[in-house]
Tab-separated table of C-alpha atoms and ligand atoms in Angstrom:
chain	number	residue	atom	x	y	z
A	1	UNK	CA	88.028	105.446	120.905
A	2	UNK	CA	91.746	104.715	120.654
A	3	UNK	CA	92.791	101.728	118.587
A	4	UNK	CA	93.807	98.559	120.455
A	5	UNK	CA	97.447	97.813	119.591
A	6	UNK	CA	97.953	94.737	121.788
A	7	UNK	CA	99.287	92.246	119.204
A	8	UNK	CA	97.734	89.162	120.812
A	9	UNK	CA	94.317	90.777	121.077
A	10	UNK	CA	94.699	91.788	117.430
A	11	UNK	CA	95.554	88.175	116.516
A	12	UNK	CA	92.482	86.966	118.414
A	13	UNK	CA	90.292	89.594	116.752
A	14	UNK	CA	91.517	88.467	113.311
A	15	UNK	CA	90.774	84.836	114.209
A	16	UNK	CA	87.291	85.755	115.486
A	17	UNK	CA	86.408	87.297	112.125
A	18	UNK	CA	87.542	84.153	110.294
A	19	UNK	CA	85.811	81.858	112.805
A	20	UNK	CA	82.509	83.625	112.209
A	21	UNK	CA	82.792	83.288	108.424
A	22	UNK	CA	83.802	79.621	108.719
A	23	UNK	CA	81.051	78.986	111.284
A	24	UNK	CA	83.614	77.218	113.519
A	25	UNK	CA	82.113	75.256	116.383
A	26	UNK	CA	82.690	76.893	119.815
A	27	UNK	CA	85.257	74.315	121.036
A	28	UNK	CA	87.434	74.600	117.922
A	29	UNK	CA	87.244	78.372	118.112
A	30	UNK	CA	88.100	78.418	121.847
A	31	UNK	CA	91.130	76.116	121.355
A	32	UNK	CA	92.439	78.277	118.522
A	33	UNK	CA	92.110	81.499	120.557
A	34	UNK	CA	94.753	80.476	123.145
A	35	UNK	CA	98.218	78.874	123.107
A	36	UNK	CA	98.295	75.172	123.994
A	37	UNK	CA	101.358	75.684	126.192
A	38	UNK	CA	103.723	78.445	127.325
A	39	UNK	CA	106.849	78.511	129.437
A	40	UNK	CA	108.155	81.603	131.281
A	41	UNK	CA	111.769	81.441	132.449
A	42	UNK	CA	114.375	83.531	134.229
A	43	UNK	CA	117.935	83.313	132.937
A	44	UNK	CA	120.897	84.367	135.113
A	45	UNK	CA	123.813	85.553	132.978
A	46	UNK	CA	127.334	86.434	134.126
A	47	UNK	CA	128.106	89.812	132.529
A	48	UNK	CA	131.600	90.912	131.467
A	49	UNK	CA	131.977	93.154	134.550
A	50	UNK	CA	131.483	90.148	136.857
A	51	UNK	CA	127.918	90.982	137.901
A	52	UNK	CA	124.975	88.627	137.278
A	53	UNK	CA	121.987	89.964	135.361
A	54	UNK	CA	118.684	88.090	135.328
A	55	UNK	CA	116.814	88.083	132.004
A	56	UNK	CA	113.198	87.045	131.361
A	57	UNK	CA	112.406	84.680	128.498
A	58	UNK	CA	109.384	82.945	127.000
A	59	UNK	CA	108.518	80.051	124.699
A	60	UNK	CA	104.974	79.685	123.428
A	61	UNK	CA	103.731	76.540	121.650
A	62	UNK	CA	100.520	77.722	120.099
A	63	UNK	CA	99.167	74.740	118.203
A	64	UNK	CA	100.754	71.449	117.138
A	65	UNK	CA	97.834	69.700	115.471
A	66	UNK	CA	99.566	69.740	112.042
A	67	UNK	CA	103.054	68.862	113.355
A	68	UNK	CA	105.811	69.999	115.753
A	69	UNK	CA	105.613	73.682	116.645
A	70	UNK	CA	107.985	75.960	114.782
A	71	UNK	CA	108.868	79.603	115.181
A	72	UNK	CA	111.574	82.184	115.675
A	73	UNK	CA	113.251	83.636	118.731
A	74	UNK	CA	113.316	87.360	119.224
A	75	UNK	CA	115.832	89.213	121.409
A	76	UNK	CA	114.294	92.632	121.953
A	77	UNK	CA	114.165	95.182	124.810
A	78	UNK	CA	110.405	95.675	124.422
A	79	UNK	CA	109.505	91.990	124.039
A	80	UNK	CA	106.280	91.023	125.860
A	81	UNK	CA	104.471	87.739	126.374
A	82	UNK	CA	101.556	89.047	124.308
A	83	UNK	CA	103.867	89.780	121.377
A	84	UNK	CA	105.231	86.241	121.601
A	85	UNK	CA	101.701	84.794	121.807
A	86	UNK	CA	100.619	86.779	118.755
A	87	UNK	CA	103.693	85.731	116.789
A	88	UNK	CA	103.106	82.091	117.800
A	89	UNK	CA	99.493	82.293	116.594
A	90	UNK	CA	100.602	83.839	113.296
A	91	UNK	CA	103.190	81.037	112.925
A	92	UNK	CA	100.340	78.529	113.221
A	93	UNK	CA	98.506	80.211	110.333
A	94	UNK	CA	101.745	80.633	108.398
A	95	UNK	CA	102.769	76.963	108.384
A	96	UNK	CA	99.181	76.072	107.473
A	97	UNK	CA	98.874	78.576	104.621
A	98	UNK	CA	102.045	77.264	102.913
A	99	UNK	CA	100.899	73.732	103.785
A	100	UNK	CA	103.997	72.391	105.547
A	101	UNK	CA	103.590	69.694	108.231
A	102	UNK	CA	104.354	71.941	111.214
A	103	UNK	CA	102.511	73.870	113.902
A	104	UNK	CA	103.205	77.336	115.297
A	105	UNK	CA	105.373	78.546	118.165
A	106	UNK	CA	107.531	81.520	119.082
A	107	UNK	CA	110.049	82.558	121.705
A	108	UNK	CA	111.688	85.655	123.018
A	109	UNK	CA	114.003	87.141	125.588
A	110	UNK	CA	113.713	90.677	126.952
A	111	UNK	CA	117.202	92.080	126.336
A	112	UNK	CA	119.040	94.626	124.225
A	113	UNK	CA	121.588	92.762	122.080
A	114	UNK	CA	122.975	96.087	120.827
A	115	UNK	CA	124.300	96.761	124.352
A	116	UNK	CA	125.713	93.260	124.945
A	117	UNK	CA	129.163	91.855	124.125
A	118	UNK	CA	129.445	88.657	122.021
A	119	UNK	CA	130.388	86.749	125.197
A	120	UNK	CA	127.323	88.014	127.071
A	121	UNK	CA	125.078	87.144	124.106
A	122	UNK	CA	126.541	83.639	123.937
A	123	UNK	CA	125.967	83.052	127.669
A	124	UNK	CA	122.394	84.375	127.364
A	125	UNK	CA	121.705	82.135	124.328
A	126	UNK	CA	123.031	79.042	126.112
A	127	UNK	CA	121.191	79.954	129.329
A	128	UNK	CA	117.906	80.302	127.432
A	129	UNK	CA	118.327	76.821	125.924
A	130	UNK	CA	119.178	75.324	129.332
A	131	UNK	CA	115.996	76.907	130.690
A	132	UNK	CA	113.643	75.624	127.969
A	133	UNK	CA	115.404	72.525	126.564
A	134	UNK	CA	112.858	70.103	128.027
A	135	UNK	CA	110.113	71.345	125.707
A	136	UNK	CA	112.318	71.584	122.577
A	137	UNK	CA	113.333	68.954	120.034
A	138	UNK	CA	113.049	67.967	116.385
A	139	UNK	CA	109.798	66.182	117.061
A	140	UNK	CA	108.255	68.715	119.442
A	141	UNK	CA	109.308	72.330	118.870
A	142	UNK	CA	111.982	73.801	116.594
A	143	UNK	CA	113.119	77.452	117.021
A	144	UNK	CA	114.649	79.726	114.340
A	145	UNK	CA	116.015	83.285	114.048
A	146	UNK	CA	113.840	86.399	114.237
A	147	UNK	CA	114.482	90.048	115.140
A	148	UNK	CA	118.053	90.530	116.480
A	149	UNK	CA	118.901	86.809	116.526
A	150	UNK	CA	121.455	85.457	114.041
A	151	UNK	CA	122.907	82.213	112.578
A	152	UNK	CA	125.705	82.493	115.174
A	153	UNK	CA	123.121	82.549	117.975
A	154	UNK	CA	121.409	79.495	116.402
A	155	UNK	CA	124.828	77.732	116.370
A	156	UNK	CA	125.409	78.379	120.107
A	157	UNK	CA	121.886	77.181	120.881
A	158	UNK	CA	122.287	74.019	118.797
A	159	UNK	CA	125.588	73.304	120.540
A	160	UNK	CA	124.109	73.810	124.013
A	161	UNK	CA	121.170	71.532	123.226
A	162	UNK	CA	123.522	68.877	121.769
A	163	UNK	CA	125.696	69.023	124.899
A	164	UNK	CA	122.613	68.450	127.081
A	165	UNK	CA	121.435	65.515	124.916
A	166	UNK	CA	124.942	64.070	124.572
A	167	UNK	CA	124.939	63.858	120.763
A	168	UNK	CA	124.732	66.191	117.783
A	169	UNK	CA	121.157	67.411	117.130
A	170	UNK	CA	121.306	69.839	114.191
A	171	UNK	CA	117.561	69.533	113.449
A	172	UNK	CA	116.542	71.044	116.826
A	173	UNK	CA	116.895	74.584	115.420
A	174	UNK	CA	116.956	76.164	111.953
A	175	UNK	CA	118.666	79.194	110.464
A	176	UNK	CA	122.044	77.661	111.385
A	177	UNK	CA	125.265	78.532	109.552
A	178	UNK	CA	125.815	76.302	106.477
A	179	UNK	CA	128.824	74.660	108.138
A	180	UNK	CA	126.565	73.313	110.916
A	181	UNK	CA	123.702	71.941	108.818
A	182	UNK	CA	122.050	75.155	107.646
A	183	UNK	CA	120.249	75.177	104.309
A	184	UNK	CA	121.373	76.917	101.159
A	185	UNK	CA	118.980	79.774	100.490
A	186	UNK	CA	117.830	80.302	104.112
A	187	UNK	CA	119.492	83.737	104.371
A	188	UNK	CA	117.271	85.459	101.808
A	189	UNK	CA	114.297	83.066	102.011
A	190	UNK	CA	111.857	85.432	103.744
A	191	UNK	CA	112.428	88.225	101.254
A	192	UNK	CA	112.540	85.837	98.276
A	193	UNK	CA	109.186	84.304	99.248
A	194	UNK	CA	107.729	87.829	99.548
A	195	UNK	CA	109.154	88.793	96.151
A	196	UNK	CA	107.548	85.685	94.583
A	197	UNK	CA	104.219	86.852	96.060
A	198	UNK	CA	104.704	90.372	94.669
A	199	UNK	CA	105.480	88.849	91.246
A	200	UNK	CA	102.194	86.890	91.397
A	201	UNK	CA	100.304	89.978	92.630
A	202	UNK	CA	101.649	91.845	89.589
A	203	UNK	CA	100.097	89.142	87.394
A	204	UNK	CA	96.645	89.104	89.018
A	205	UNK	CA	96.521	92.927	89.169
A	206	UNK	CA	97.906	93.250	85.656
A	207	UNK	CA	100.787	95.510	86.736
A	208	UNK	CA	104.069	95.241	84.836
A	209	UNK	CA	106.501	95.660	87.756
A	210	UNK	CA	109.626	96.398	85.644
A	211	UNK	CA	110.880	99.918	86.398
A	212	UNK	CA	108.135	100.499	88.996
A	213	UNK	CA	108.984	101.923	92.423
A	214	UNK	CA	109.227	100.336	95.883
A	215	UNK	CA	109.875	101.552	99.441
A	216	UNK	CA	111.121	99.361	102.292
A	217	UNK	CA	110.672	100.066	106.007
A	218	UNK	CA	113.321	98.186	108.034
A	219	UNK	CA	116.761	97.278	106.713
A	220	UNK	CA	117.625	94.015	108.455
A	221	UNK	CA	117.529	90.482	107.096
A	222	UNK	CA	114.106	90.840	105.466
A	223	UNK	CA	114.443	94.443	104.255
A	224	UNK	CA	117.960	94.202	102.804
A	225	UNK	CA	117.218	91.112	100.764
A	226	UNK	CA	113.902	92.600	99.631
A	227	UNK	CA	115.929	95.503	98.201
A	228	UNK	CA	118.372	93.165	96.442
A	229	UNK	CA	115.718	90.820	95.043
A	230	UNK	CA	113.141	93.476	94.059
A	231	UNK	CA	115.850	94.853	91.755
A	232	UNK	CA	117.340	91.506	90.692
A	233	UNK	CA	114.200	89.411	90.151
A	234	UNK	CA	111.525	92.002	89.369
A	235	UNK	CA	113.552	94.853	87.827
A	236	UNK	CA	111.982	97.322	90.269
A	237	UNK	CA	113.454	100.636	91.447
A	238	UNK	CA	113.766	100.875	95.255
A	239	UNK	CA	113.454	104.605	95.988
A	240	UNK	CA	113.368	104.613	99.812
A	241	UNK	CA	114.596	102.451	102.692
A	242	UNK	CA	114.772	102.997	106.449
A	243	UNK	CA	115.914	101.535	109.754
A	244	UNK	CA	115.335	102.412	113.412
A	245	UNK	CA	117.364	105.656	113.018
A	246	UNK	CA	115.414	106.998	110.008
A	247	UNK	CA	115.145	106.688	106.249
A	248	UNK	CA	116.622	107.790	102.918
A	249	UNK	CA	115.013	108.626	99.582
A	250	UNK	CA	116.279	108.928	96.015
A	251	UNK	CA	113.685	109.183	93.207
A	252	UNK	CA	116.171	107.612	90.757
A	253	UNK	CA	116.514	104.463	92.887
A	254	UNK	CA	118.981	103.348	95.563
A	255	UNK	CA	121.854	101.091	94.535
A	256	UNK	CA	121.742	97.952	96.684
A	257	UNK	CA	125.499	97.400	97.152
A	258	UNK	CA	126.173	101.063	98.059
A	259	UNK	CA	123.258	101.204	100.510
A	260	UNK	CA	124.271	97.956	102.198
A	261	UNK	CA	127.909	99.053	102.436
A	262	UNK	CA	126.850	102.326	104.075
A	263	UNK	CA	124.631	100.450	106.553
A	264	UNK	CA	127.506	98.079	107.387
A	265	UNK	CA	130.028	100.918	107.763
A	266	UNK	CA	127.891	103.293	109.837
A	267	UNK	CA	125.228	101.063	111.443
A	268	UNK	CA	122.424	102.867	109.612
A	269	UNK	CA	121.182	103.713	106.125
A	270	UNK	CA	120.813	107.339	107.231
A	271	UNK	CA	123.228	109.831	105.649
A	272	UNK	CA	124.017	107.900	102.440
A	273	UNK	CA	125.496	110.364	99.913
A	274	UNK	CA	123.094	111.485	97.171
A	275	UNK	CA	119.925	110.774	99.176
A	276	UNK	CA	117.380	112.932	100.974
A	277	UNK	CA	116.263	112.071	104.499
A	278	UNK	CA	112.745	110.692	104.954
A	279	UNK	CA	111.120	109.763	108.255
A	280	UNK	CA	109.766	106.268	108.880
A	281	UNK	CA	106.243	107.722	108.953
A	282	UNK	CA	106.666	109.587	105.656
A	283	UNK	CA	108.237	106.550	103.964
A	284	UNK	CA	105.039	104.575	104.489
A	285	UNK	CA	103.032	107.246	102.687
A	286	UNK	CA	105.253	107.571	99.596
A	287	UNK	CA	103.604	107.252	96.196
A	288	UNK	CA	105.193	103.931	95.219
A	289	UNK	CA	103.894	100.803	93.513
A	290	UNK	CA	104.978	98.409	96.271
A	291	UNK	CA	105.487	99.155	99.960
A	292	UNK	CA	107.375	96.584	102.016
A	293	UNK	CA	106.924	96.984	105.796
A	294	UNK	CA	109.914	94.935	107.044
A	295	UNK	CA	110.423	96.166	110.627
A	296	UNK	CA	107.958	95.716	113.478
A	297	UNK	CA	104.244	95.554	114.378
A	298	UNK	CA	101.583	98.288	114.197
A	299	UNK	CA	103.119	100.527	111.553
A	300	UNK	CA	99.973	100.969	109.421
A	301	UNK	CA	97.119	101.917	111.751
A	302	UNK	CA	93.779	103.729	111.642
A	303	UNK	CA	95.815	106.945	111.939
A	304	UNK	CA	97.745	106.627	108.661
A	305	UNK	CA	96.048	103.894	106.573
A	306	UNK	CA	94.067	106.419	104.531
A	307	UNK	CA	97.350	108.056	103.475
A	308	UNK	CA	98.923	104.901	102.032
A	309	UNK	CA	99.391	105.432	98.300
A	310	UNK	CA	101.094	102.150	97.392
A	311	UNK	CA	99.144	99.804	95.103
A	312	UNK	CA	100.550	96.720	96.826
A	313	UNK	CA	101.584	96.387	100.489
A	314	UNK	CA	103.844	93.346	100.845
A	315	UNK	CA	104.106	92.615	104.559
A	316	UNK	CA	107.505	91.092	105.266
A	317	UNK	CA	107.198	92.133	108.925
A	318	UNK	CA	104.815	90.339	111.240
A	319	UNK	CA	101.732	92.317	112.259
A	320	UNK	CA	102.557	95.665	110.600
A	321	UNK	CA	98.866	96.454	109.883
A	322	UNK	CA	96.060	96.739	112.440
A	323	UNK	CA	92.526	95.360	111.792
A	324	UNK	CA	91.069	98.863	111.436
A	325	UNK	CA	93.786	99.753	108.954
A	326	UNK	CA	93.038	96.559	107.017
A	327	UNK	CA	89.484	97.680	106.373
A	328	UNK	CA	90.600	101.151	105.280
A	329	UNK	CA	93.219	99.731	102.889
A	330	UNK	CA	90.688	97.281	101.432
A	331	UNK	CA	88.130	100.047	100.931
A	332	UNK	CA	90.773	102.151	99.173
A	333	UNK	CA	91.733	99.323	96.807
A	334	UNK	CA	95.227	98.738	98.243
A	335	UNK	CA	96.216	95.107	97.600
A	336	UNK	CA	97.734	93.751	100.836
A	337	UNK	CA	99.811	90.565	100.768
A	338	UNK	CA	99.307	89.623	104.432
A	339	UNK	CA	102.249	88.893	106.690
A	340	UNK	CA	101.780	85.207	107.321
A	341	UNK	CA	101.624	84.594	103.579
A	342	UNK	CA	104.141	87.209	102.419
A	343	UNK	CA	106.915	86.311	104.894
A	344	UNK	CA	106.328	82.533	104.922
A	345	UNK	CA	109.429	81.937	102.783
A	346	UNK	CA	111.568	81.938	105.930
A	347	UNK	CA	109.708	79.124	107.646
A	348	UNK	CA	109.366	77.227	104.380
A	349	UNK	CA	113.139	77.073	103.888
A	350	UNK	CA	113.515	76.379	107.638
A	351	UNK	CA	111.299	73.352	107.023
A	352	UNK	CA	113.520	72.382	104.060
A	353	UNK	CA	116.484	72.702	106.465
A	354	UNK	CA	114.796	70.290	108.918
A	355	UNK	CA	114.131	67.828	106.084
A	356	UNK	CA	117.792	67.984	104.952
A	357	UNK	CA	119.000	67.559	108.566
A	358	UNK	CA	116.732	64.534	108.980
A	359	UNK	CA	118.188	62.660	106.024
A	360	UNK	CA	121.605	64.276	106.321
A	361	UNK	CA	121.777	65.090	102.617
A	362	UNK	CA	121.895	68.648	101.333
A	363	UNK	CA	120.231	70.325	98.353
A	364	UNK	CA	121.798	72.804	95.899
A	365	UNK	CA	120.528	76.372	96.137
A	366	UNK	CA	118.674	76.108	92.783
A	367	UNK	CA	116.528	73.289	94.169
A	368	UNK	CA	115.730	75.299	97.322
A	369	UNK	CA	114.645	78.280	95.184
A	370	UNK	CA	112.537	76.109	92.896
A	371	UNK	CA	110.744	74.363	95.769
A	372	UNK	CA	110.243	77.670	97.600
A	373	UNK	CA	108.752	79.226	94.468
A	374	UNK	CA	106.372	76.297	94.101
A	375	UNK	CA	105.144	76.566	97.739
A	376	UNK	CA	104.801	80.367	97.739
A	377	UNK	CA	103.053	80.543	94.367
A	378	UNK	CA	100.542	77.869	95.369
A	379	UNK	CA	99.868	79.603	98.708
A	380	UNK	CA	99.498	83.020	97.054
A	381	UNK	CA	96.872	81.756	94.607
A	382	UNK	CA	94.975	79.787	97.270
A	383	UNK	CA	94.644	83.013	99.287
A	384	UNK	CA	93.872	85.223	96.293
A	385	UNK	CA	91.154	82.877	95.051
A	386	UNK	CA	89.583	82.509	98.513
A	387	UNK	CA	89.528	86.301	98.979
A	388	UNK	CA	87.902	86.813	95.570
A	389	UNK	CA	85.377	84.042	96.138
A	390	UNK	CA	84.294	85.300	99.564
A	391	UNK	CA	84.732	88.975	98.654
A	392	UNK	CA	86.936	89.690	101.695
A	393	UNK	CA	90.329	91.368	102.110
A	394	UNK	CA	93.380	89.145	101.579
A	395	UNK	CA	94.233	88.787	105.278
A	396	UNK	CA	90.798	87.402	105.991
A	397	UNK	CA	91.121	85.210	102.889
A	398	UNK	CA	94.445	83.882	104.216
A	399	UNK	CA	92.832	83.207	107.614
A	400	UNK	CA	90.025	81.274	105.945
A	401	UNK	CA	92.542	79.026	104.150
A	402	UNK	CA	94.828	78.525	107.187
A	403	UNK	CA	92.269	78.239	109.982
A	404	UNK	CA	90.200	75.664	108.121
A	405	UNK	CA	93.343	73.515	107.612
A	406	UNK	CA	94.230	73.667	111.324
A	407	UNK	CA	90.606	73.077	112.357
A	408	UNK	CA	90.454	70.001	110.102
A	409	UNK	CA	93.640	68.584	111.668
A	410	UNK	CA	92.211	69.074	115.187
A	411	UNK	CA	88.968	67.435	114.179
A	412	UNK	CA	90.740	64.448	112.580
A	413	UNK	CA	92.762	63.983	115.774
A	414	UNK	CA	89.565	63.917	117.758
A	415	UNK	CA	90.425	66.981	119.869
A	416	UNK	CA	87.154	68.705	119.106
B	1	NAD	P1	116.380	92.280	111.753
B	1	NAD	O1	116.708	92.336	113.167
B	1	NAD	O2	117.361	91.660	110.809
B	1	NAD	O3	116.064	93.758	111.214
B	1	NAD	C1	115.098	94.609	111.753
B	1	NAD	C2	115.256	95.960	111.080
B	1	NAD	O4	114.186	96.812	111.455
B	1	NAD	C3	116.537	96.703	111.432
B	1	NAD	O5	117.076	97.314	110.269
B	1	NAD	C4	116.057	97.779	112.407
B	1	NAD	O6	116.876	98.941	112.384
B	1	NAD	C5	114.705	98.085	111.801
B	1	NAD	N1	113.803	98.749	112.734
B	1	NAD	C6	113.590	98.497	114.049
B	1	NAD	N2	112.674	99.354	114.542
B	1	NAD	C7	112.287	100.133	113.496
B	1	NAD	C8	111.383	101.204	113.347
B	1	NAD	N3	110.654	101.643	114.390
B	1	NAD	N4	111.245	101.760	112.129
B	1	NAD	C9	111.967	101.328	111.077
B	1	NAD	N5	112.843	100.331	111.151
B	1	NAD	C10	113.004	99.758	112.344
B	1	NAD	O7	114.960	91.566	111.645
B	1	NAD	P2	114.328	90.775	110.427
B	1	NAD	O8	114.662	89.346	110.591
B	1	NAD	O9	114.627	91.489	109.147
B	1	NAD	O10	112.782	90.918	110.779
B	1	NAD	C11	112.010	92.062	110.394
B	1	NAD	C12	110.536	91.685	110.407
B	1	NAD	O11	110.356	90.569	109.549
B	1	NAD	C13	110.002	91.250	111.793
B	1	NAD	O12	108.652	91.625	111.910
B	1	NAD	C14	110.111	89.740	111.731
B	1	NAD	O13	109.237	89.113	112.630
B	1	NAD	C15	109.749	89.519	110.287
B	1	NAD	N6	110.178	88.213	109.768
B	1	NAD	C16	111.488	87.883	109.656
B	1	NAD	C17	111.827	86.626	109.181
B	1	NAD	C18	113.250	86.209	108.962
B	1	NAD	O14	113.460	85.090	108.451
B	1	NAD	N7	114.229	87.015	109.260
B	1	NAD	C19	110.822	85.710	108.838
B	1	NAD	C20	109.494	86.087	108.971
B	1	NAD	C21	109.188	87.360	109.431
């Protein structure tokens, strides 16, 4: 039988496993299996050649029992409603596992930003906000950046929303540039939160990470900062990195500044002097201490899970491992730091950004790092302890922590 790779069905399957262990009542389980609300829109955009192209967009508000929904916006040519639903579900578990007073949502537009001019991207960003503005707001649903969306895109969206409302509303979106109410420390927050988790995993597994090796799949926001911070904070040696065009390997370690410069100059990490090429598939199977999937979903599947040699898989990407692969990794003793824990640093600092916007007073970067560390470390140990206690893999442990928090909120509200 071929493995099911539909991300929303995978998210539901993961929830079902947790629901059974938690003995959730049928109504709670049924509510948590589906989004509370979703909006599908069409967005007409005037292109530079004068023609009008119609784009499809989505916004899914999965669950708001713990607070306003929160979640990124993805601009991607292969975006689907089921991907957005899955990401919105995972956001619900993510905000719960780090215990911030928010729910989960996600949005996306089917488009290829790499083939669009800045003017076309701006018109698409503003058009998307015009199409969904009625369900957005600081107290209802707050978007953020995700794959192929940037602080500049957040700035255009914040401006469009403020124009519609008639006053400045910085807190309606996070991941903004600093000059427009962004938070210090948001840029590297996802990777930094993941690195804090890896540091804690080193402690519980009794691995001294200094000088140990790492490989990173994906060299965007999450992957680049993971490279920088794995070296800077943990003293690790990053031996391989990749992007959508392929990967590079150097057993002596890749210098962060040189690799980043090459990526900025050429658009890819591929071809950096002094490195050997490595495919994205082969990178995942390298004999390293820590593997960081930091690209897209379904990278570690039943087909390759048995070949993973890393001791720790730190999932910066959302949904990189399938349920079948999870069981294989667990059986083989690979310690997985699951996505909605490992990459929760981004939403945590997004929440800090909302807090700063609300009282219009801004924190120094040291305070952001300290508070992020506190949240991530507490969440890591809550998940680790639950997994040990119930003798389950860490993803299921993380589900047990998060789902029970959301279920409690729904019960207290009297929904179920
Ligand atoms: P990004 O757009 O900055 O970078 C994505 C990177 O992945 C690019 O380098 C791209 O070349 C690479 N890539 C695309 N397809 C690939 C493939 N098939 N193989 C290898 N590399 C490939 O995106 P990002 O913000 O770094 O997000 C990456 C992952 O992290 C996503 O799963 C995203 O949902 C997750 N994430 C990001 C944040 C955040 O704050 N940026 C927060 C939580 C989770």
